[in-house]
Coordinates of C-alpha atoms in Angstrom, one line a residue:
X1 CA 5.5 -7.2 3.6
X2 CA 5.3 -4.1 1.6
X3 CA 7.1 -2.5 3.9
X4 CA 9.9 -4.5 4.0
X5 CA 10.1 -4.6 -0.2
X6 CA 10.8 -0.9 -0.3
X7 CA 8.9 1.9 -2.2
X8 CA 10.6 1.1 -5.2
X9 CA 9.0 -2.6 -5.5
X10 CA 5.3 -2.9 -6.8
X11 CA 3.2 -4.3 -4.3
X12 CA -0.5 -4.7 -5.5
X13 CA -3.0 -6.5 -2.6
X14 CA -6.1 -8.3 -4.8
X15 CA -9.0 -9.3 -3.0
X16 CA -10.6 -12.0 -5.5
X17 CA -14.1 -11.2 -5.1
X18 CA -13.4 -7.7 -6.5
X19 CA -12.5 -9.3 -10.2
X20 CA -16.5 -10.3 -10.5
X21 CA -17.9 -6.8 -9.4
X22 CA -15.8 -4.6 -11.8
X23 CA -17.0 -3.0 -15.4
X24 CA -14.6 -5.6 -17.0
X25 CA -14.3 -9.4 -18.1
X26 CA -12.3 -11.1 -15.2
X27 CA -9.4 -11.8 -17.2
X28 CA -8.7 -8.6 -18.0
X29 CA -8.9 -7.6 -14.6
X30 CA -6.4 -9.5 -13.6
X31 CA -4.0 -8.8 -16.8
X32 CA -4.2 -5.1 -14.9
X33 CA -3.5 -6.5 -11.6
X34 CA -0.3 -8.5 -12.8
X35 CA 1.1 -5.2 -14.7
X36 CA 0.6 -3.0 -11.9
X37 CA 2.9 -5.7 -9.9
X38 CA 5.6 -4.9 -12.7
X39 CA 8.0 -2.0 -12.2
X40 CA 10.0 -0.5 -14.4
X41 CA 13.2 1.4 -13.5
X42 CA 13.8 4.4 -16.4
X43 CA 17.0 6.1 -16.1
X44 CA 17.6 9.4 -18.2
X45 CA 20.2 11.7 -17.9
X46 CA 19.5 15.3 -17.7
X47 CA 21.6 18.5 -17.6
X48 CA 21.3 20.5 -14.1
X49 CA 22.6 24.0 -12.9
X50 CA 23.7 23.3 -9.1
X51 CA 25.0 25.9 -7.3
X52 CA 24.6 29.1 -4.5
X53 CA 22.4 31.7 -5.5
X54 CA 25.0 35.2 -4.9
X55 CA 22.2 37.9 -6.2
X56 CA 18.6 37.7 -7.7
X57 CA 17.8 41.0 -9.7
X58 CA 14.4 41.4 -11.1
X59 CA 13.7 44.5 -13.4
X60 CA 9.6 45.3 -13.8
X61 CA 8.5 47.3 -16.8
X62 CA 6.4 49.9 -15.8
X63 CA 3.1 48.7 -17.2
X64 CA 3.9 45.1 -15.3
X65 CA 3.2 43.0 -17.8
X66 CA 6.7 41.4 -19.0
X67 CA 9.4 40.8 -16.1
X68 CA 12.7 39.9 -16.8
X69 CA 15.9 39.5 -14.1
X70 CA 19.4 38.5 -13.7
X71 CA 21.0 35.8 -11.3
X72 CA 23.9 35.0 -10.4
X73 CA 24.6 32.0 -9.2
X74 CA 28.2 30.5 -8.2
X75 CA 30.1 27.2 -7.4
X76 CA 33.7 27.2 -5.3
X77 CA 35.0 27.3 -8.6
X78 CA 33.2 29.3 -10.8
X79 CA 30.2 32.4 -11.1
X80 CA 28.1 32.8 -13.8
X81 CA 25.3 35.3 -14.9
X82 CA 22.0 34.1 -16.4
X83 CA 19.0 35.8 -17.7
X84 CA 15.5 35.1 -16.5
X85 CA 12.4 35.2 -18.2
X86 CA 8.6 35.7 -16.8
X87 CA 8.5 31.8 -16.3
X88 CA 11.6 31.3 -14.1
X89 CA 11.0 34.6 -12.0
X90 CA 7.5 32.8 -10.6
X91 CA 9.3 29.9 -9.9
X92 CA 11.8 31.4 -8.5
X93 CA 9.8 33.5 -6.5
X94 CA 7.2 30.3 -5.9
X95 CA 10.1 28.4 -4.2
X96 CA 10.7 31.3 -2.4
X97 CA 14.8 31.6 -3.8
X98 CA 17.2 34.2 -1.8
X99 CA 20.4 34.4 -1.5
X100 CA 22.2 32.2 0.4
X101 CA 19.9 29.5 -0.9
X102 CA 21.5 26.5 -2.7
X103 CA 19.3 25.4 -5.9
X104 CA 19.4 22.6 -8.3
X105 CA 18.0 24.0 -12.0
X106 CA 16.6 21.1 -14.8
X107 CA 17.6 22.6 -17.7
X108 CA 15.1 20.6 -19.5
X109 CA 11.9 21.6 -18.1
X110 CA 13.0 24.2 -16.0
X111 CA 12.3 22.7 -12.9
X112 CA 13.6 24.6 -9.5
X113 CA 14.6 22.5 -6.7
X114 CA 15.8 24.5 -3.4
X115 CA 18.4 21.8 -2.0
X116 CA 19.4 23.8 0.8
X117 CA 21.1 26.9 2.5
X118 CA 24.7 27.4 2.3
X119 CA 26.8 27.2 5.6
X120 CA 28.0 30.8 4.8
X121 CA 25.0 32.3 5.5
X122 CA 24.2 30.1 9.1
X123 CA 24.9 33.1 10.9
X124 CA 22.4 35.9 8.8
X125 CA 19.5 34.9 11.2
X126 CA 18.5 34.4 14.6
X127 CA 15.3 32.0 14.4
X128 CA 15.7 29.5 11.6
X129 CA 12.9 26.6 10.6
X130 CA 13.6 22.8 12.1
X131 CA 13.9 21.9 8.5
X132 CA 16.3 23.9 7.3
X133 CA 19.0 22.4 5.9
X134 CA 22.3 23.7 6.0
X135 CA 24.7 22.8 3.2
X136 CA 28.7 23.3 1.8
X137 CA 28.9 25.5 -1.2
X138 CA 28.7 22.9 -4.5
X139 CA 32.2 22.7 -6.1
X140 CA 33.1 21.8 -10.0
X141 CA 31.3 23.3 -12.9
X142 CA 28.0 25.1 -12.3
X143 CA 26.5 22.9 -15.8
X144 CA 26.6 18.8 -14.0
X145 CA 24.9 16.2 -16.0
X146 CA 23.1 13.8 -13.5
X147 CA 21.4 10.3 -13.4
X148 CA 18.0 10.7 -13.1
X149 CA 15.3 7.5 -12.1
X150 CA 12.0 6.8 -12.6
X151 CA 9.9 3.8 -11.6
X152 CA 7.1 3.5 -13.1
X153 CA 4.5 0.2 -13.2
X154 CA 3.6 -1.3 -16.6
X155 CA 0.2 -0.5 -16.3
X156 CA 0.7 3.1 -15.9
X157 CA 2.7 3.1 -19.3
X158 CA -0.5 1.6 -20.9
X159 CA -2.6 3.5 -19.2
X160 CA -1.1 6.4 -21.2
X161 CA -0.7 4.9 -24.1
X162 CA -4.2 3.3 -24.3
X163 CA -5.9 6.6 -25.2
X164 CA -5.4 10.3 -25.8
X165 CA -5.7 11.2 -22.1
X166 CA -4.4 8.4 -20.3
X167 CA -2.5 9.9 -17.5
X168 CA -5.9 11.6 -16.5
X169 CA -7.8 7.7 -16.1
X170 CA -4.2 6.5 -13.8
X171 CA -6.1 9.6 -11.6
X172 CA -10.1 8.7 -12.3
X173 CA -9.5 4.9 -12.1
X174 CA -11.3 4.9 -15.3
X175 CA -8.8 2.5 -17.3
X176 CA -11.5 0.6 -19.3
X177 CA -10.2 -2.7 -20.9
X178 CA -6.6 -2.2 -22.6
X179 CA -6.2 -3.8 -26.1
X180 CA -3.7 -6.5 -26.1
X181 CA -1.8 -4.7 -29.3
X182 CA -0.8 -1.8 -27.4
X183 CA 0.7 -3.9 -24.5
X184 CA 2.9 -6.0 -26.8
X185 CA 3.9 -2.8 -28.3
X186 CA 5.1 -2.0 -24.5
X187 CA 6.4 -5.2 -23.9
X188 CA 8.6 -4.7 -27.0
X189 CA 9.5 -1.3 -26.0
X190 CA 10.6 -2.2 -23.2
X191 CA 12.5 -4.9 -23.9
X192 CA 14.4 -2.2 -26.3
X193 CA 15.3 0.1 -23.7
X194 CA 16.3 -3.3 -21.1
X195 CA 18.6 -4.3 -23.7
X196 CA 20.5 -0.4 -24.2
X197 CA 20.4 -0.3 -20.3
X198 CA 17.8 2.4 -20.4
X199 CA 15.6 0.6 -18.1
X200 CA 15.6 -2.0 -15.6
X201 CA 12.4 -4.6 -14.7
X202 CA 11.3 -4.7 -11.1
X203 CA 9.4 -7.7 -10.3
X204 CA 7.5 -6.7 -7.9
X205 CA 4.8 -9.0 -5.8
X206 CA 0.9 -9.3 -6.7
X207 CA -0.8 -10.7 -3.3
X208 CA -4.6 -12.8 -3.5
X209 CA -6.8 -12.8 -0.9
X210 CA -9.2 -15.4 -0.4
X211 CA -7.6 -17.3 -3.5
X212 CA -10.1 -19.8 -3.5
X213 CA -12.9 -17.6 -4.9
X214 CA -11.4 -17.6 -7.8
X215 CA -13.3 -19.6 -11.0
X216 CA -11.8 -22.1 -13.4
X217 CA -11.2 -19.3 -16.1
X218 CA -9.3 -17.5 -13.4
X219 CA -7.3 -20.2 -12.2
X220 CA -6.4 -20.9 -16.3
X221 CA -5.6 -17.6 -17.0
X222 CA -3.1 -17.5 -13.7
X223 CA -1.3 -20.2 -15.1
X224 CA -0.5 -19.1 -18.6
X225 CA 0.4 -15.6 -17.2
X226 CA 2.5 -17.1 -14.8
X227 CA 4.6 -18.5 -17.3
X228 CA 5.0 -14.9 -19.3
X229 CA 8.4 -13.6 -19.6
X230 CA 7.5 -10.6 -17.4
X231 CA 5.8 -12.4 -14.5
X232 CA 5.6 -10.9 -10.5
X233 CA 5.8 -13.2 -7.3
X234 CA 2.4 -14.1 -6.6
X235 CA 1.4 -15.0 -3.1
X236 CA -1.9 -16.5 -2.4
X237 CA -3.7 -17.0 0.9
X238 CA -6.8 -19.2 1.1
X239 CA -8.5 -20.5 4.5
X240 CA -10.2 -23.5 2.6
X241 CA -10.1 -27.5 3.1
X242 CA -10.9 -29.6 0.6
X243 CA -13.8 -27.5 -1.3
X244 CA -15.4 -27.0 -4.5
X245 CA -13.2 -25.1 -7.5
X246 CA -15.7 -22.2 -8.4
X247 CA -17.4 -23.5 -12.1
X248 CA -16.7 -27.4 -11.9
X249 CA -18.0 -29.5 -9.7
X250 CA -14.5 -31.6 -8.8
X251 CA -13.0 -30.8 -5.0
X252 CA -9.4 -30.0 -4.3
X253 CA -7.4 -29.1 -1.4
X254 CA -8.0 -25.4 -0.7
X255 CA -10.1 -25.0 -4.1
X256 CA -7.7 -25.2 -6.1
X257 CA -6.8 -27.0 -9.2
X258 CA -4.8 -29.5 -8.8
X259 CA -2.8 -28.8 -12.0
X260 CA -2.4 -25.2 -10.4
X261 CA -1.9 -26.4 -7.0
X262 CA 1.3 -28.1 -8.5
X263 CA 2.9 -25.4 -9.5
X264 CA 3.2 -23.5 -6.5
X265 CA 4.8 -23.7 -3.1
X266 CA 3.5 -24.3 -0.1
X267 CA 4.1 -22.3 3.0
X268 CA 3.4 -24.2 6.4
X269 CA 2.2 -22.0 9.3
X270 CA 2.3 -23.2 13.0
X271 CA 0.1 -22.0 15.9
X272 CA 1.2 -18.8 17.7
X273 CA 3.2 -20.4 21.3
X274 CA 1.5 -18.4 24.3
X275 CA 4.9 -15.5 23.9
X276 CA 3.8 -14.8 21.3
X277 CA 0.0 -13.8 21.7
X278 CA 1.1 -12.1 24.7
X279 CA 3.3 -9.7 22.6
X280 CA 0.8 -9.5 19.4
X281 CA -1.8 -8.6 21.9
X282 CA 0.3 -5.7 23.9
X283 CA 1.1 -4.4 20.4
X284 CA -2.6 -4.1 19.6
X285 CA -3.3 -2.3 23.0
X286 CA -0.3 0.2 22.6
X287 CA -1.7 0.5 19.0
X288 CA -5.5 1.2 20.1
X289 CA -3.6 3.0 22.6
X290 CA -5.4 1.1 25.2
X291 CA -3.4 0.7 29.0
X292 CA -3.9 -3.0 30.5
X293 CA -3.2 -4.2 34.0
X294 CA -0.4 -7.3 34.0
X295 CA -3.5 -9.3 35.1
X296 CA -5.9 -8.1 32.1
X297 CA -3.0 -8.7 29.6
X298 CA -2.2 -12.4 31.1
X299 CA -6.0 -13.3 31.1
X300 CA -6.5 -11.9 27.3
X301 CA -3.5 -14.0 26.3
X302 CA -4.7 -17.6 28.3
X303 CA -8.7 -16.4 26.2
X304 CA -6.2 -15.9 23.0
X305 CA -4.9 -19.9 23.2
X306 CA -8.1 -21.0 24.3
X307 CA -10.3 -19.3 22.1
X308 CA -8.5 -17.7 19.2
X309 CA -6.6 -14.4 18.7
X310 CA -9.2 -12.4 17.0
X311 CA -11.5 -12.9 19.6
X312 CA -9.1 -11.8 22.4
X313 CA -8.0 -8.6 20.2
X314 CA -11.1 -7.8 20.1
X315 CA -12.0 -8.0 23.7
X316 CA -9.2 -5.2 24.3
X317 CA -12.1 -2.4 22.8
X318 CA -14.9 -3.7 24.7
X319 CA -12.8 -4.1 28.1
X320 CA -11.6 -0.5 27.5
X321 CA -15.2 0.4 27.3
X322 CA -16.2 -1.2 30.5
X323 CA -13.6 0.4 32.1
X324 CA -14.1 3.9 31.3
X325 CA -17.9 3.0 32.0
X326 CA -16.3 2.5 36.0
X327 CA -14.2 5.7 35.0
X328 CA -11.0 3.6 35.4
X329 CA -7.9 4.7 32.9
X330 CA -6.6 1.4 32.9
X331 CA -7.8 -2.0 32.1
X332 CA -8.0 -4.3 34.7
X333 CA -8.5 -8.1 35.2
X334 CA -12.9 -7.4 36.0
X335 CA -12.9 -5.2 32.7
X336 CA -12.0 -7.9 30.8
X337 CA -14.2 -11.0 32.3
X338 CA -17.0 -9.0 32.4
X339 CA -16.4 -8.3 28.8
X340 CA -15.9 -12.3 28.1
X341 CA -18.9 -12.8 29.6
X342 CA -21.1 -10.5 27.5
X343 CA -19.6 -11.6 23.8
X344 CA -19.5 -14.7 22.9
X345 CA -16.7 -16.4 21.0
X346 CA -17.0 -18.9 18.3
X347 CA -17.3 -22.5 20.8
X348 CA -19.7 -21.1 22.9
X349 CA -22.0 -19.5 20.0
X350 CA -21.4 -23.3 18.4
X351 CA -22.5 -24.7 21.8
X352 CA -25.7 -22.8 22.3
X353 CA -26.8 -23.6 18.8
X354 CA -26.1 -27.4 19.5
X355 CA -28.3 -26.6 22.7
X356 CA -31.2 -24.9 21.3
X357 CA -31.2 -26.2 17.6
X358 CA -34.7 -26.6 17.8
X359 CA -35.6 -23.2 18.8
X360 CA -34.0 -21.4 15.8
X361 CA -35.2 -21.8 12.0
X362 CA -33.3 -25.0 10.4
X363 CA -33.1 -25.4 6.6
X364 CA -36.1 -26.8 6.1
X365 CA -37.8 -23.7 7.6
X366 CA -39.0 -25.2 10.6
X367 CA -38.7 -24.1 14.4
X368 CA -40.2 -25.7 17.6
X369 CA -41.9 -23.4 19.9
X370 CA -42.7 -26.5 22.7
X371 CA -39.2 -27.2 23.7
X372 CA -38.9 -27.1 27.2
X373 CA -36.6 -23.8 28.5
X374 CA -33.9 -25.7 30.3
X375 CA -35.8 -25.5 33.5
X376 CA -38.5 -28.0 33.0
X377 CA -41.3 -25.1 31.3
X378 CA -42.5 -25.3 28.0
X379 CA -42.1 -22.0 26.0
X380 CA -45.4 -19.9 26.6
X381 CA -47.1 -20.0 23.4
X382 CA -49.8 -16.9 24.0

């Protein structure tokens, strides 16, 4: 899912358990969660020098402590001559700049981007770099004022506004509880820059795990924020029935509040057809990197529909196993029923329980040792 959004889109995964076991109250935790799922698109123009580097001349004083130098730089159009100081030799020398080299210069912070190498100078060498990238000298003036774009989340921003160092706690994680004053100063600020075209909002998606983990205050605080003018796409996945809501003692479907559950919709999911396991399950083996017989791969698919697909991606480790046991490179048909018959899967474990309930410890604590075996024999008691 993330990958099909882009980079540019927020994605933020939430697991809901995590919202009890951090340093902050819950609904904070979640206030971060849903601003991290907000992007913001800041566009600022700045002025660039783009062109071919012709000559770089650096002139050391004898001591070595101040270096200044010359470079010329040129478009098809036009060639200019600009003085360098101490800072812009090391990064020019940092980038490793020559001639022939086409460079890109932000005049604002001085920033040196190498872009390229010009087609002119293809022929200078015998052994070049597989990256190297060969490009046409730039044409126009050597001064272009570009677009430049930014996207940044809304948490980041009050990250760094929240204290002196912010942009050090986006690095530590250390983000503490954010006061609700400096956010609506964001929000406004944002809305300024949305309104002269400055910025752009990028809704991006906040995805809940396990959604029904969630408390009553939780579930409250969703449903205000998903009313708020700046709102993501929140998905949530849940794997309940009708169960308790965390903090009341009403049921719902999928432990949710009804009042909640109303307000979302509800995406219906259908068994995987036997195709279908058989192609999830040859992606995992190419994945695991794992080579199955046509036999192997046929039986893990029939112990997918019979049993469950987890179980039968899981046999594809332990059958590899066995069969580098037998020193076998590939998987074959006996690899993977000898591995079936060794782990069991959910039914049977739920079978054997049923069987021999009163062998293991119930609720109330107690076991019976003087059930018979199966064959007729009491257990042996000494």
């Amino acid at each position: 899912m993330s990958q099909s959004l882009g980079s540019d889109t927020p994605f933020v995964m939430l697991s809901s358990s995590e919202i009890f076991s951090l340093e902050m109250s819950k609904t904070e935790a979640l206030e971060q969660a849903f601003r991290k799922s907000i992007g913001v698109r800041i566009k600022e123009e700045s002025e660039m020098i783009e062109g071919e580097v012709v000559e770089i001349q650096t002139d050391r004083s004898v001591t070595g402590g101040t270096k200044q130098g010359k470079l010329t730089i040129k478009t098809t159009d036009m060639e200019s001559v600009y003085d360098m100081g101490s800072k812009m030799i090391d990064a020019m020398t940092k980038e490793r700049v020559m001639a022939g080299d086409i460079i890109s210069i932000d005049k604002s912070s001085g920033k040196i981007s190498k872009l390229g190498r010009s087609f002119a100078k293809s022929r200078d060498y015998d052994a070049m770099g597989v990256d190297t990238k060969f490009l046409q000298c730039p044409d126009g003036d050597l001064q272009k004022r570009k677009e430049v774009v930014h996207t940044v989340s809304l948490h980041e921003i009050d990250v760094i506004n929240s204290r002196t160092q912010g942009f050090l706690a986006l690095f530590s994680g250390d983000t503490g509880e954010i006061r609700s004053e400096v956010r609506d100063q964001i929000n406004t600020k944002v809305a300024e820059w949305k309104e002269e075209g400055k910025a752009e909002i990028v809704p991006g998606v906040l995805f809940i795990d396990e959604v029904h983990m969630l408390d009553i205050e939780c579930f409250s605080y969703i449903n205000r924020a998903l009313e708020d003018e700046l709102a993501p796409i929140v998905i949530m996945a849940s794997n309940r029935g009708n169960s308790r809501i965390r903090g009341t003692n009403y049921k719902s479907p999928h432990g949710l509040p009804l009042d909640f559950l109303d307000r979302v919709v509800i995406v219906s999911t259908h068994a995987y057809v036997k195709e279908e396991i058989q192609q999830i399950l040859s992606i995992r083996a190419q994945e695991e990197e794992v080579d199955l017989t046509p036999d192997a791969l046929a039986l893990l698919t029939k112990i997918g529909q019979e049993t469950g697909l987890r179980y039968a991606s899981n046999l594809i480790t332990t059958s590899q196993l066995i069969a580098a046991k037998r020193r076998q490179k590939q998987v074959g048909i006996e690899d993977v029923q000898r591995s079936f018959a060794l782990f069991y899967d959910s039914g049977r474990s739920v079978k054997f329980v049923a069987e021999f309930e009163k062998r293991l410890i119930g609720d109330g604590g107690a076991v019976s040792l003087s059930i018979t075996n199966g064959h007729g024999d009491a257990m042996e008691l000494s």
